[in-house]
Structure formats: structure tokens, C-alpha cells
mmCIF file of C-alpha atoms in Angstrom:
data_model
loop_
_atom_site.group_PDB
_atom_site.id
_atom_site.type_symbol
_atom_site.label_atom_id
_atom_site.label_comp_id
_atom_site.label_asym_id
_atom_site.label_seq_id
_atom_site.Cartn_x
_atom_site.Cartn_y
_atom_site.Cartn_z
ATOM 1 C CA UNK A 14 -14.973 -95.468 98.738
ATOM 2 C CA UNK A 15 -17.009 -98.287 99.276
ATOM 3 C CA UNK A 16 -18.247 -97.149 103.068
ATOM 4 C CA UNK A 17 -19.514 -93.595 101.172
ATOM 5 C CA UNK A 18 -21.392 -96.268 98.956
ATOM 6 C CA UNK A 19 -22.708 -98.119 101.330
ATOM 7 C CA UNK A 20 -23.558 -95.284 103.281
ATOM 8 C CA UNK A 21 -25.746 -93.784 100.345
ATOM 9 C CA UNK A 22 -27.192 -96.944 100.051
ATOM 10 C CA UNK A 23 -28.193 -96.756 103.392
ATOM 11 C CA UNK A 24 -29.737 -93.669 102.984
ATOM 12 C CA UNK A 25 -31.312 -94.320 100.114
ATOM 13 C CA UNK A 26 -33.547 -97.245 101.758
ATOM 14 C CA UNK A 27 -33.859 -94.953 104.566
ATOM 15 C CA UNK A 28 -35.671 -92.698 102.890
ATOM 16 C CA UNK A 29 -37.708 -95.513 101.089
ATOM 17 C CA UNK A 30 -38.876 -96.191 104.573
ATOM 18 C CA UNK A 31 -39.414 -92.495 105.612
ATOM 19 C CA UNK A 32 -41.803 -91.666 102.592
ATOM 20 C CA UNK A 33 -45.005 -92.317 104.215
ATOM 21 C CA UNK A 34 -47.261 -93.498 101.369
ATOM 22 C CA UNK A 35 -49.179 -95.955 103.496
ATOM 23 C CA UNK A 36 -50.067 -93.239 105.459
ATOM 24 C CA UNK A 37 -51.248 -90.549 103.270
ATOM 25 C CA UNK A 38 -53.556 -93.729 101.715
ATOM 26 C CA UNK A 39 -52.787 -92.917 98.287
ATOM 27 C CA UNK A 40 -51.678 -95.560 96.349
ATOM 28 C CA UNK A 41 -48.516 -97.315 95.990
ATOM 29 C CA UNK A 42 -47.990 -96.149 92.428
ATOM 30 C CA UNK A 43 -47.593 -92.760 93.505
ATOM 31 C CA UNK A 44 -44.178 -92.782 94.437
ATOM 32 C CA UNK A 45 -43.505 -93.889 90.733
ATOM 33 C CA UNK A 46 -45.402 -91.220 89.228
ATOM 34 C CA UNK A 47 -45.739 -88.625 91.675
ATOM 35 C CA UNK A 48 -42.756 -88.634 94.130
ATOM 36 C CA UNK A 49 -40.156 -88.869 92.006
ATOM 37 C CA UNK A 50 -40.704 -86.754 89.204
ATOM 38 C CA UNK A 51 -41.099 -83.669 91.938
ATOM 39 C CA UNK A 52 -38.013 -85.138 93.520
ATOM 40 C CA UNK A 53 -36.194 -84.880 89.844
ATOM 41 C CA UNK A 54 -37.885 -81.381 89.388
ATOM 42 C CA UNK A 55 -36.217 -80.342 92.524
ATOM 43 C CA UNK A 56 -33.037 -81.604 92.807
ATOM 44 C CA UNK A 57 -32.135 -79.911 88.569
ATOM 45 C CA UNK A 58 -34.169 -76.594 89.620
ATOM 46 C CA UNK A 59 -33.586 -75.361 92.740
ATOM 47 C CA UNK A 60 -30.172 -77.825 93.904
ATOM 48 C CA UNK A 61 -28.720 -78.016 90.146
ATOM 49 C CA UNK A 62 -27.954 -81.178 90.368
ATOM 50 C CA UNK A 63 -28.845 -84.471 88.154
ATOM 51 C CA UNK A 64 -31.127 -86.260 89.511
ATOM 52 C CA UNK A 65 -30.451 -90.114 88.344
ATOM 53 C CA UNK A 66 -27.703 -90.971 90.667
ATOM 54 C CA UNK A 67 -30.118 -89.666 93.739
ATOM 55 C CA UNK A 68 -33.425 -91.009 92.718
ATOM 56 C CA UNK A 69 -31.980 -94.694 91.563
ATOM 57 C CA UNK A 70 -31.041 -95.054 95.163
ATOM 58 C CA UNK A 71 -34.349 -94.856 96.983
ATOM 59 C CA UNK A 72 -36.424 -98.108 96.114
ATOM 60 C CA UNK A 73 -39.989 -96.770 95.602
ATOM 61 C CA UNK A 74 -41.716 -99.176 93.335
ATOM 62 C CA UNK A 75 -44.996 -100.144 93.500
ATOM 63 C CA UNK A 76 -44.123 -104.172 95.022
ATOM 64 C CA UNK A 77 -41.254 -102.390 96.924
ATOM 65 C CA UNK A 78 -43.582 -99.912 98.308
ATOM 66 C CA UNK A 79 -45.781 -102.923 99.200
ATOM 67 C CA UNK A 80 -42.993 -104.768 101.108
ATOM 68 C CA UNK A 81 -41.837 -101.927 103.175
ATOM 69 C CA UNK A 82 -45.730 -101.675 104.539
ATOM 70 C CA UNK A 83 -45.730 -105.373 105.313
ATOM 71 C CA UNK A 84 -42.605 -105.107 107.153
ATOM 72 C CA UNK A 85 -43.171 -102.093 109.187
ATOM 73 C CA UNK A 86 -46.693 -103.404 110.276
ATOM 74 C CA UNK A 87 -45.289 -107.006 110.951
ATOM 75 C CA UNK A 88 -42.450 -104.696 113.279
ATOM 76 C CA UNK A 89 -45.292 -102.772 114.729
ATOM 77 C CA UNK A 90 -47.337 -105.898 115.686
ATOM 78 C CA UNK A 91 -44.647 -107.836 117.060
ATOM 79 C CA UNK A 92 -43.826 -105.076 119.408
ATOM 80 C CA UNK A 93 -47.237 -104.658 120.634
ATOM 81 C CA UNK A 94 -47.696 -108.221 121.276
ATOM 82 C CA UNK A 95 -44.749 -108.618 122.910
ATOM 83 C CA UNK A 96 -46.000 -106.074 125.561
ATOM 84 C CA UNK A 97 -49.174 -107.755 125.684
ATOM 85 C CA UNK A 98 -47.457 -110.184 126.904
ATOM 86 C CA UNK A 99 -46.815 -108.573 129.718
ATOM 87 C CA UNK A 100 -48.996 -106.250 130.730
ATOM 88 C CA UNK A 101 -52.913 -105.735 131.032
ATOM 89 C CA UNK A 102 -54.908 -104.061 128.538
ATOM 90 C CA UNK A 103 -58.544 -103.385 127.356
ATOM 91 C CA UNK A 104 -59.981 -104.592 124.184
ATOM 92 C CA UNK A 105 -62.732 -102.929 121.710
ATOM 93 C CA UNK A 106 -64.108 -105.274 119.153
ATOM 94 C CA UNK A 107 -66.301 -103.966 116.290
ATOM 95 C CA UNK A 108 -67.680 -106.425 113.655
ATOM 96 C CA UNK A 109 -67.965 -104.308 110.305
ATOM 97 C CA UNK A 110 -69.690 -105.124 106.704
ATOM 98 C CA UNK A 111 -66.982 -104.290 103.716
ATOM 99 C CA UNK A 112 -68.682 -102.858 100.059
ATOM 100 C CA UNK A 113 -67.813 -106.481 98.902
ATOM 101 C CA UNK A 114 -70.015 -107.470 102.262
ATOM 102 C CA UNK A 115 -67.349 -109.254 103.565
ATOM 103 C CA UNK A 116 -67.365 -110.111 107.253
ATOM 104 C CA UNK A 117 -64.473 -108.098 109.528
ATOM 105 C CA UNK A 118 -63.737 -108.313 112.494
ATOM 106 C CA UNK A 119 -61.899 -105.408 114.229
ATOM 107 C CA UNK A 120 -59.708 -105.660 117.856
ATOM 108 C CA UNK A 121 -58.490 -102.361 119.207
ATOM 109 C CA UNK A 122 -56.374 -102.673 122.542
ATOM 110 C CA UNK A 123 -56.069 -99.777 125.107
ATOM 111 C CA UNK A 124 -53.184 -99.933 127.843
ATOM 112 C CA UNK A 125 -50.453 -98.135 129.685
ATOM 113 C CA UNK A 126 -46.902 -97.712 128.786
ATOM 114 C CA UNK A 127 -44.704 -95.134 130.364
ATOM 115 C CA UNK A 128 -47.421 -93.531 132.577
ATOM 116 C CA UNK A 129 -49.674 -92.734 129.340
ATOM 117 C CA UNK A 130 -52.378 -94.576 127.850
ATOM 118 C CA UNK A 131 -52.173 -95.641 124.256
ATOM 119 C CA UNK A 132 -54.480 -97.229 121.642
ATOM 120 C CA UNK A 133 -53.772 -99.408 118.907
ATOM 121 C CA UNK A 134 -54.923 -101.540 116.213
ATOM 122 C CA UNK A 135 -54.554 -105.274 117.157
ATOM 123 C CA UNK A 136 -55.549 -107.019 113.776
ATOM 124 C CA UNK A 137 -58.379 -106.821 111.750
ATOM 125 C CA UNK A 138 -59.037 -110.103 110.123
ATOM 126 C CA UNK A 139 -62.006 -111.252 107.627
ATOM 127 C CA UNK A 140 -64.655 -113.943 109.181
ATOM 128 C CA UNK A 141 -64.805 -117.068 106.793
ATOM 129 C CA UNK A 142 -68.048 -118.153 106.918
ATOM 130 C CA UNK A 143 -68.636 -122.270 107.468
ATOM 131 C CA UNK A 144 -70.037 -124.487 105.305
ATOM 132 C CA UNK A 145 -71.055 -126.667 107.970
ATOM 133 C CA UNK A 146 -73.174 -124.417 110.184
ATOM 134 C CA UNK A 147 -74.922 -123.523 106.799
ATOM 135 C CA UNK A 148 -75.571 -126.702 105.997
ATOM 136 C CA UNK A 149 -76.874 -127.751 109.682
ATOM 137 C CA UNK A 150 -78.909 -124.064 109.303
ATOM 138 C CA UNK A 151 -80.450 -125.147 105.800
ATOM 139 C CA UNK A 152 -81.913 -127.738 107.677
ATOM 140 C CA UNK A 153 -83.946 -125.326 109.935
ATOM 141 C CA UNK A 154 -85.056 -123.095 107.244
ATOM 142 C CA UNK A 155 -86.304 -126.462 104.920
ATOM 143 C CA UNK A 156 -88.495 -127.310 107.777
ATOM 144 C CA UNK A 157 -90.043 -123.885 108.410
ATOM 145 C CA UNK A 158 -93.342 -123.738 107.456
ATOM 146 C CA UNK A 159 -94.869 -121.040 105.108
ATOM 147 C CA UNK A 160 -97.662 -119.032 105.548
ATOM 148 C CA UNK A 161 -100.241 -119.275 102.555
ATOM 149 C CA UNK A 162 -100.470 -115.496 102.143
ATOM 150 C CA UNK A 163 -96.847 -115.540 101.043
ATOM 151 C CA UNK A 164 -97.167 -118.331 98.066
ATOM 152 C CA UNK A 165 -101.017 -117.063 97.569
ATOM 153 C CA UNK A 166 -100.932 -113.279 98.530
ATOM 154 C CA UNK A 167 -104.470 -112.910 96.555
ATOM 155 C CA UNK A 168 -105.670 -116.431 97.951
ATOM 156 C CA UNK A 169 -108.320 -114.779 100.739
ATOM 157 C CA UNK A 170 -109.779 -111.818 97.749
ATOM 158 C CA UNK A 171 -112.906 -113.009 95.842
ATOM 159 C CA UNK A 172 -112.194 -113.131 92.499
ATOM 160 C CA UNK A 173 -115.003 -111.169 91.504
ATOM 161 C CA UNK A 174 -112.935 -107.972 93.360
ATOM 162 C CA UNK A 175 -110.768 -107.076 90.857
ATOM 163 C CA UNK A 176 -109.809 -103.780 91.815
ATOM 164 C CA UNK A 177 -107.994 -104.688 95.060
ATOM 165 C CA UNK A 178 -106.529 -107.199 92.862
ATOM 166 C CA UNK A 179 -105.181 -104.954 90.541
ATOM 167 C CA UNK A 180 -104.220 -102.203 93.191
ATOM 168 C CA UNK A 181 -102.233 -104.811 95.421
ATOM 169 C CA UNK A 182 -100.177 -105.779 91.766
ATOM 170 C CA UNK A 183 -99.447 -102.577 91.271
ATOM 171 C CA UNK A 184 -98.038 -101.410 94.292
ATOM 172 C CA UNK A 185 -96.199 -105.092 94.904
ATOM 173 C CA UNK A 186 -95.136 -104.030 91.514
ATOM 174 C CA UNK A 187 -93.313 -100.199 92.598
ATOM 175 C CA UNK A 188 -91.853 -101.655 95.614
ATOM 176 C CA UNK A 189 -94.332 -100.133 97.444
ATOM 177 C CA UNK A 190 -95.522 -103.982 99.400
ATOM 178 C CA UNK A 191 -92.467 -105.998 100.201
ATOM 179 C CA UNK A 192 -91.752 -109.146 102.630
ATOM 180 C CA UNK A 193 -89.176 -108.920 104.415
ATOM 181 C CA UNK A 194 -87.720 -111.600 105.940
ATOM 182 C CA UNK A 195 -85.015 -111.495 109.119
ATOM 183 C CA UNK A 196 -81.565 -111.851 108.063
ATOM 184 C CA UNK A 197 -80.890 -114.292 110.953
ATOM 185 C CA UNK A 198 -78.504 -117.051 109.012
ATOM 186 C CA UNK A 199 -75.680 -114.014 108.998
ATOM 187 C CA UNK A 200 -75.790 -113.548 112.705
ATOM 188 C CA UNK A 201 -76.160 -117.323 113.137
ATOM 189 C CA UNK A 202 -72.700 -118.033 111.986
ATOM 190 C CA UNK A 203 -71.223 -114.948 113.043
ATOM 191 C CA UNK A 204 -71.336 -116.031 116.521
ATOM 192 C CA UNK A 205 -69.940 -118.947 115.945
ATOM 193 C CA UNK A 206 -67.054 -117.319 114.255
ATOM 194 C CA UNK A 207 -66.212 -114.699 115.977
ATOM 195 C CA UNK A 208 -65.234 -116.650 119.568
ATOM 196 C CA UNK A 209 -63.197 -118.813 117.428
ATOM 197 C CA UNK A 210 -61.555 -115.947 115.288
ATOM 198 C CA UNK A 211 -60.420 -114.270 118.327
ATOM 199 C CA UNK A 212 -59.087 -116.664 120.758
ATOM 200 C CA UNK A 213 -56.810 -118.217 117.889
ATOM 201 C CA UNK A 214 -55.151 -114.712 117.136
ATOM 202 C CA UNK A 215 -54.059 -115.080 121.459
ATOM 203 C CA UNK A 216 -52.683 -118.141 120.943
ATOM 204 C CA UNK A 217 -50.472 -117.540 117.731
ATOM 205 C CA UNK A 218 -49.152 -114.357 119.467
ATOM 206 C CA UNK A 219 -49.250 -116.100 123.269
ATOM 207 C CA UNK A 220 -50.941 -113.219 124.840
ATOM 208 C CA UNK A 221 -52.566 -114.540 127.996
ATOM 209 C CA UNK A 222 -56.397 -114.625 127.859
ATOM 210 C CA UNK A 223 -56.063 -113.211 131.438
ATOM 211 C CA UNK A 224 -54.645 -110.254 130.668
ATOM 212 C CA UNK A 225 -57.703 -108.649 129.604
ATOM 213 C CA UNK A 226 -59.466 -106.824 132.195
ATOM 214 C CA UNK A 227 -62.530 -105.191 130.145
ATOM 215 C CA UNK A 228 -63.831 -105.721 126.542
ATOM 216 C CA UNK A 229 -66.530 -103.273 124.867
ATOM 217 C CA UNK A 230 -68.185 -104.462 122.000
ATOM 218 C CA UNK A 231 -70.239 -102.195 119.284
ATOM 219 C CA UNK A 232 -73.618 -104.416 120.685
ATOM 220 C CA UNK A 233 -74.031 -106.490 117.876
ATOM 221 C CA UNK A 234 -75.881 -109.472 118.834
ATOM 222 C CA UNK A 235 -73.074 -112.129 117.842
ATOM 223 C CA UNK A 236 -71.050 -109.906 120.246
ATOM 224 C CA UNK A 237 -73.346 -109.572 123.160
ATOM 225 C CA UNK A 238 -75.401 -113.042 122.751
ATOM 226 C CA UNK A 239 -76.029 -114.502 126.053
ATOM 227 C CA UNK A 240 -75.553 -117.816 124.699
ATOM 228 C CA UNK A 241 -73.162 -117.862 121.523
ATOM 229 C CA UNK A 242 -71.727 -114.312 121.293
ATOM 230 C CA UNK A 243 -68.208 -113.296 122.537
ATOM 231 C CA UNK A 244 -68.664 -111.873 125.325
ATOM 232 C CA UNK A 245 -70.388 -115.038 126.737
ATOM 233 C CA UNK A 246 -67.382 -117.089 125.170
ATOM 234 C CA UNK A 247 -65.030 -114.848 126.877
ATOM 235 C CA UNK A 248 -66.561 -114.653 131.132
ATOM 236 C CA UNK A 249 -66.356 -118.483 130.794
ATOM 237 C CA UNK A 250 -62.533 -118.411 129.716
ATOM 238 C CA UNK A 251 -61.851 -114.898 131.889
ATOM 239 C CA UNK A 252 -63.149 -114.517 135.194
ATOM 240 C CA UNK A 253 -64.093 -110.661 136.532
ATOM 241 C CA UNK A 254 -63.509 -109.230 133.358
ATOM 242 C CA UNK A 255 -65.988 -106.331 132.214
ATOM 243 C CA UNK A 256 -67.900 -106.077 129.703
ATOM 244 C CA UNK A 257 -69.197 -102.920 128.703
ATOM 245 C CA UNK A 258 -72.210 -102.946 125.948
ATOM 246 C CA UNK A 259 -70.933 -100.398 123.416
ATOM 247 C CA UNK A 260 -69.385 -96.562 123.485
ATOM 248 C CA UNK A 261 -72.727 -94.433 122.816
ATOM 249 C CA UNK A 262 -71.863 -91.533 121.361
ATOM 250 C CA UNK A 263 -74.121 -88.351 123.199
ATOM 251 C CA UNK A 264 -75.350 -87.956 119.868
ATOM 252 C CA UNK A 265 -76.980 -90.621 119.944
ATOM 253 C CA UNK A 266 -77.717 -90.770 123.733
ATOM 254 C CA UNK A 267 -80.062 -87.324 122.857
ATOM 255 C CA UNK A 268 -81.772 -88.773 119.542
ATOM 256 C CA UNK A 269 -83.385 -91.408 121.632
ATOM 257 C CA UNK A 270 -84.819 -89.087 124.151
ATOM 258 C CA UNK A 271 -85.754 -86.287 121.753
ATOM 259 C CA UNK A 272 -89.188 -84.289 122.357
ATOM 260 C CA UNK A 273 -92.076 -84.344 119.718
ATOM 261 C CA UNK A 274 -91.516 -80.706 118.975
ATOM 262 C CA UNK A 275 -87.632 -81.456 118.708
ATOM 263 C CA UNK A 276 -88.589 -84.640 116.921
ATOM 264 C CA UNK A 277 -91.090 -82.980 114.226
ATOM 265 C CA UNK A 278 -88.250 -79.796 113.509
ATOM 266 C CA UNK A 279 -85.555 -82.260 112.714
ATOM 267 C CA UNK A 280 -87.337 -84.429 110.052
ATOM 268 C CA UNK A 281 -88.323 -80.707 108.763
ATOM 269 C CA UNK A 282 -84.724 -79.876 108.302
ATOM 270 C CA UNK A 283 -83.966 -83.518 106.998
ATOM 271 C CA UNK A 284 -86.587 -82.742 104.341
ATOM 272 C CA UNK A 285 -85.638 -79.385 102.854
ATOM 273 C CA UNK A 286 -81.963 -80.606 102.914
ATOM 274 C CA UNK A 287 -82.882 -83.761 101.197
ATOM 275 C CA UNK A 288 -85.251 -81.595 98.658
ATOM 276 C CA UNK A 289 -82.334 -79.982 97.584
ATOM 277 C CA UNK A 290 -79.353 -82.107 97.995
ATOM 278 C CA UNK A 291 -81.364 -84.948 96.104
ATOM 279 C CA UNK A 292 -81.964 -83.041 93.054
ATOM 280 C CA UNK A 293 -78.838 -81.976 90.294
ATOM 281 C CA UNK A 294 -81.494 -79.123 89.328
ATOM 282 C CA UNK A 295 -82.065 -77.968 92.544
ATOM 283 C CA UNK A 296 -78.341 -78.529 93.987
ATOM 284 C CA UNK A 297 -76.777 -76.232 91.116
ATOM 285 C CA UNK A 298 -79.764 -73.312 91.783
ATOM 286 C CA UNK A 299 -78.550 -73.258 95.076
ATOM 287 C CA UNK A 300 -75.384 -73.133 95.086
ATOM 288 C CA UNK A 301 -75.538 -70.323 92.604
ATOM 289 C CA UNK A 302 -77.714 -68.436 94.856
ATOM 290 C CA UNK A 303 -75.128 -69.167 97.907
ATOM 291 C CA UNK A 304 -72.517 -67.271 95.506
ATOM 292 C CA UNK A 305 -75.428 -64.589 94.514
ATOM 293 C CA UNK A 306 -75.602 -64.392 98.789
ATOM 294 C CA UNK A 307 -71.988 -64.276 99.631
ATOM 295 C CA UNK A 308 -72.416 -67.222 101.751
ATOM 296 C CA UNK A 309 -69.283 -68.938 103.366
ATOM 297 C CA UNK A 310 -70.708 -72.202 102.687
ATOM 298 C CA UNK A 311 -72.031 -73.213 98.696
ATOM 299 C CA UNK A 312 -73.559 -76.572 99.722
ATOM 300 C CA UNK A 313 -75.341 -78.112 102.476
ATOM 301 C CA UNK A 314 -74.813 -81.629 104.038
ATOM 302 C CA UNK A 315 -76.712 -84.245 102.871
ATOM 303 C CA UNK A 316 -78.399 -86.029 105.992
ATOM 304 C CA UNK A 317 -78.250 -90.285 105.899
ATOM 305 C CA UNK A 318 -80.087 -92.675 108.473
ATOM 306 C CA UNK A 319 -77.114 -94.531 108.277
ATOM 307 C CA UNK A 320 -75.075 -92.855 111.321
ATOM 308 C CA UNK A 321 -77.196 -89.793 113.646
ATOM 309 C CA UNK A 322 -73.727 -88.432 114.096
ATOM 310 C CA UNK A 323 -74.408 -86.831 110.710
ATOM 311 C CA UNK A 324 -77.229 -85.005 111.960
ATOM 312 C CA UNK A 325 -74.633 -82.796 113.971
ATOM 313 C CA UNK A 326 -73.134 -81.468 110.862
ATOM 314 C CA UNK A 327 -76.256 -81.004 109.133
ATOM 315 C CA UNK A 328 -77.923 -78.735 111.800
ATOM 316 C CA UNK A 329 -74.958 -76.661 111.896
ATOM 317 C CA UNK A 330 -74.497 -76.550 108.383
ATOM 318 C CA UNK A 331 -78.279 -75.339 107.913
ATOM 319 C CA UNK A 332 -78.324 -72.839 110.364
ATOM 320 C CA UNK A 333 -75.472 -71.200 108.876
ATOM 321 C CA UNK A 334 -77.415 -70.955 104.875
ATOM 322 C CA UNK A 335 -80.775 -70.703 106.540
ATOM 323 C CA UNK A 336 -81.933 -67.268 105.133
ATOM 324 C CA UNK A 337 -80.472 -68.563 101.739
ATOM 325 C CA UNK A 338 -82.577 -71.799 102.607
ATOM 326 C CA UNK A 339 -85.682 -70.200 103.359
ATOM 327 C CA UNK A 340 -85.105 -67.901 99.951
ATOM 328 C CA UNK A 341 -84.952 -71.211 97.673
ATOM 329 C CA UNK A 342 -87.896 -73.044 98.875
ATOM 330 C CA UNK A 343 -90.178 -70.165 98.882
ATOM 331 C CA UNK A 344 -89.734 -70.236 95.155
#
């Protein structure tokens, strides 16, 4: 009796494991709320069979939920270090920007187990930023010198023009006359983070520096700095490794070499998209005219500077509504 308990038990936080929550990324309340009430609905409807002696043996609360994701990904990343260990790999770092703007630093590995190759996430760990460096940086920026059009910006107009006075207020006033200054402390003490950031992870895992035999990096320049960024950090520690300067996408590798003609027809398609996607009005009249239309597609793909790789989607998606496209706008 007690081995049939044990062994449902067993099962029980077996299939705590199983339920992939983490993966799915919904959150870890959803086995409370979600999960389990289907699970109930199942088991009395279709199995005829109650449901509280099941369900109170798989652990699926939201801290217990929580713990199983810690330990499998503490499992996961003591296996792959411990083959690190052994074997050589390739490394991808990307330094990203969180909503919060947080600082994080990102370390994919690439390498060969069992005659096939295999990429995984190494860590991905937040970049503190130092008090230090920014006060030793403060130091620089007190000393700068200011140009009198910034404190004065009306210093060199008579004061007899008023107009131009007036005009320059006014568009300082929409947004319209900015100054912009570099953002240069950020990449100041990122690369003096990020070579200390990364070597420390090595050590506390004792993966040998040497067994790297390329990095790419996404080209940043406290990645690729020729006197502070990583990859200068990293040839004086690792000799004969290669660097590569970033994975281009051929998106991109074809916006930089576009034609004039080519050039001028995109920002045309970038406009009428924009014109329509940017406006609730306009965005509900088309979509109703897509249904009027029969058209597969109801809404068009709103274009952003942020990425080109968008731009792929967009073309496609306005060459299939074009007729519908060219039908709006003419109105």
C-alpha cells in the first residue's frame, strides 16, 4: 500500500514537471486557474471520476511552479557547462536595452555534440552600472566647455528682429528645434562592464577561456571597441580566436545598397501604410472595405524604423491588399 502511494506521488510531481508553463510563457498562475479546473472538468465528464484525489497530487502553485523553473534551468545549465568544459564552442553576445532600460547582456554558445550542432542560451545577466566610472566621467563632462548658442540660442539676433525671434520660440516650442546631445556616458561604462561581466561567469562555471574559438558580437561599440570593448578584452586573454562583426541579416545587406527608384517606392509604401495604420478612423474604414472586398487579409502591417526586417512583411502584406489600397486613398 504504501509503494502504490508513493508511486502516485511520484507521478504526481512528475507531471508537475511535465506541464510546461515556462514554456508556453503564460504565467505561473495559470496552472491554478486554468490547468486544473480543465483537468477537474475532464476527469468528472469524460473519465467519471472525482477529481480531488488526482489533482491534490500534482503541485502546481504559483511559488511551486516557480521552483520547478529554477530547478530545471539550474539542471540545464549545469549540464551545458559541464560540456563546456570539455569541448570547444562558439559564442554570440548581444547587449540588449529592457522597457525598464536596464542593461543585458546576452551569451549564446554554438557547438557539437553527437555529430550535430546545437545552440543554447548560456546566461543572460543584467550590467550594474558603476558608481565609480560615473563619478571619474562627471569629471569630464564638468570640464566640457559650452557653446554660447546653447545657454544664449537668440544671443547673435538683433533685438530689433523680432520675428525670427518669435518663429525660432515657436518651433523650439513644437519640438520642431532640438539639441541633441551624444549619449556617450552609457557606452562609456558599458565597456567597462561588459569584459568584466563575462569573464567572471567562466570562472564561476570553470570553462576554459581557451575553449572559445570564434565570438560574434551584434557590433555595438562596447563590443567591438578597439580599445575597451570585448572583443579587444578577449584577443589579449585568447589567442587566434575570431571575431566576426555581427550576423547581417540580407535584409539588411539589400537596404543599404538600395537604388533611388527602389529607395523613393519604399518610403511611398511606408507612407500610405503609415496613413492608414496611424489613424483609428482610417484603420476601421479599411478594414471594413477589406471585408466589403473579400480580402484574405483585414489589416496591413504597420512599418517601424526600429528593425528593416519589418519591411519584408510589409511589402508582402501590401501587395496582397493593393487594389483595396489604391481604392481607399483615392477617396
Amino acid at each position: 500500500m504504501f509503494a502504490s502511494t508513493s508511486q502516485r506521488n511520484d507521478d504526481g510531481l512528475r507531471a508537475s514537471y511535465n506541464i510546461s508553463i515556462a514554456k508556453s510563457g503564460k504565467p505561473h498562475t495559470i496552472g491554478e486557474k486554468l490547468i486544473f479546473p480543465a483537468i477537474e472538468e475532464v476527469l468528472k465528464t469524460v473519465l467519471h471520476k472525482p477529481a480531488s484525489d488526482i489533482i491534490k497530487r500534482i503541485p502546481l502553485s504559483n511559488n511551486t511552479v516557480e521552483r520547478r523553473i529554477d530547478e530545471i534551468s539550474s539542471d540545464i545549465e549545469s549540464f551545458l557547462c559541464n560540456y563546456l568544459q570539455t569541448t570547444h564552442f562558439s559564442i554570440q553576445l548581444d547587449e540588449s536595452t529592457l522597457p525598464d532600460n536596464a542593461a543585458l547582456l546576452l551569451a549564446y554558445v554554438r557547438f557539437i555534440m553527437n555529430q550535430e550542432i546545437y545552440e543554447e542560451l548560456l546566461f543572460a545577466r543584467t550590467l550594474i552600472t558603476d558608481t565609480k566610472d560615473f563619478e571619474s566621467r562627471l569629471e569630464d563632462i564638468l570640464t566640457m566647455v559650452i557653446p554660447p548658442w546653447i545657454i544664449n540660442p537668440y544671443g547673435d539676433i538683433e533685438e530689433t528682429n523680432v520675428i525670427i525671434q518669435e518663429e525660432l520660440t515657436e518651433i523650439s516650442t513644437n519640438g520642431e528645434l532640438k539639441v541633441q546631445f551624444k549619449k556617450g556616458y552609457q557606452q562609456f561604462w558599458l565597456q567597462n562592464n561588459i569584459p568584466v561581466t563575462y569573464p567572471d561567469y567562466f570562472i564561476e562555471k570553470a570553462i576554459p577561456l581557451s575553449n572559445i574559438i570564434s565570438v560574434a558580437t551584434d557590433g555595438a561599440p562596447a563590443m567591438v571597441g578597439r580599445y575597451r570593448g570585448f572583443i579587444s578584452y578577449l584577443k589579449q586573454n585568447v589567442s587566434g580566436v575570431l571575431a566576426i562583426h555581427c550576423v547581417i541579416h540580407r535584409q539588411h545587406l539589400v537596404a543599404k545598397n538600395l537604388s533611388v527608384r527602389l529607395h523613393e517606392s519604399l518610403h511611398l509604401v511606408i507612407d500610405a501604410v503609415n496613413r492608414i495604420r496611424s489613424n483609428a478612423l482610417n484603420t476601421r474604414l479599411f478594414t471594413q472595405l477589406c471585408e466589403e472586398n473579400d480580402e484574405h487579409f483585414h489589416q496591413l502591417l504597420l512599418h517601424t524604423e526600429v528593425r528593416w526586417l519589418s519591411k519584408g512583411l510589409c511589402l508582402t502584406r501590401f501587395f496582397a491588399l493593393f487594389e483595396t489600397i489604391f481604392e481607399f486613398l483615392e477617396y
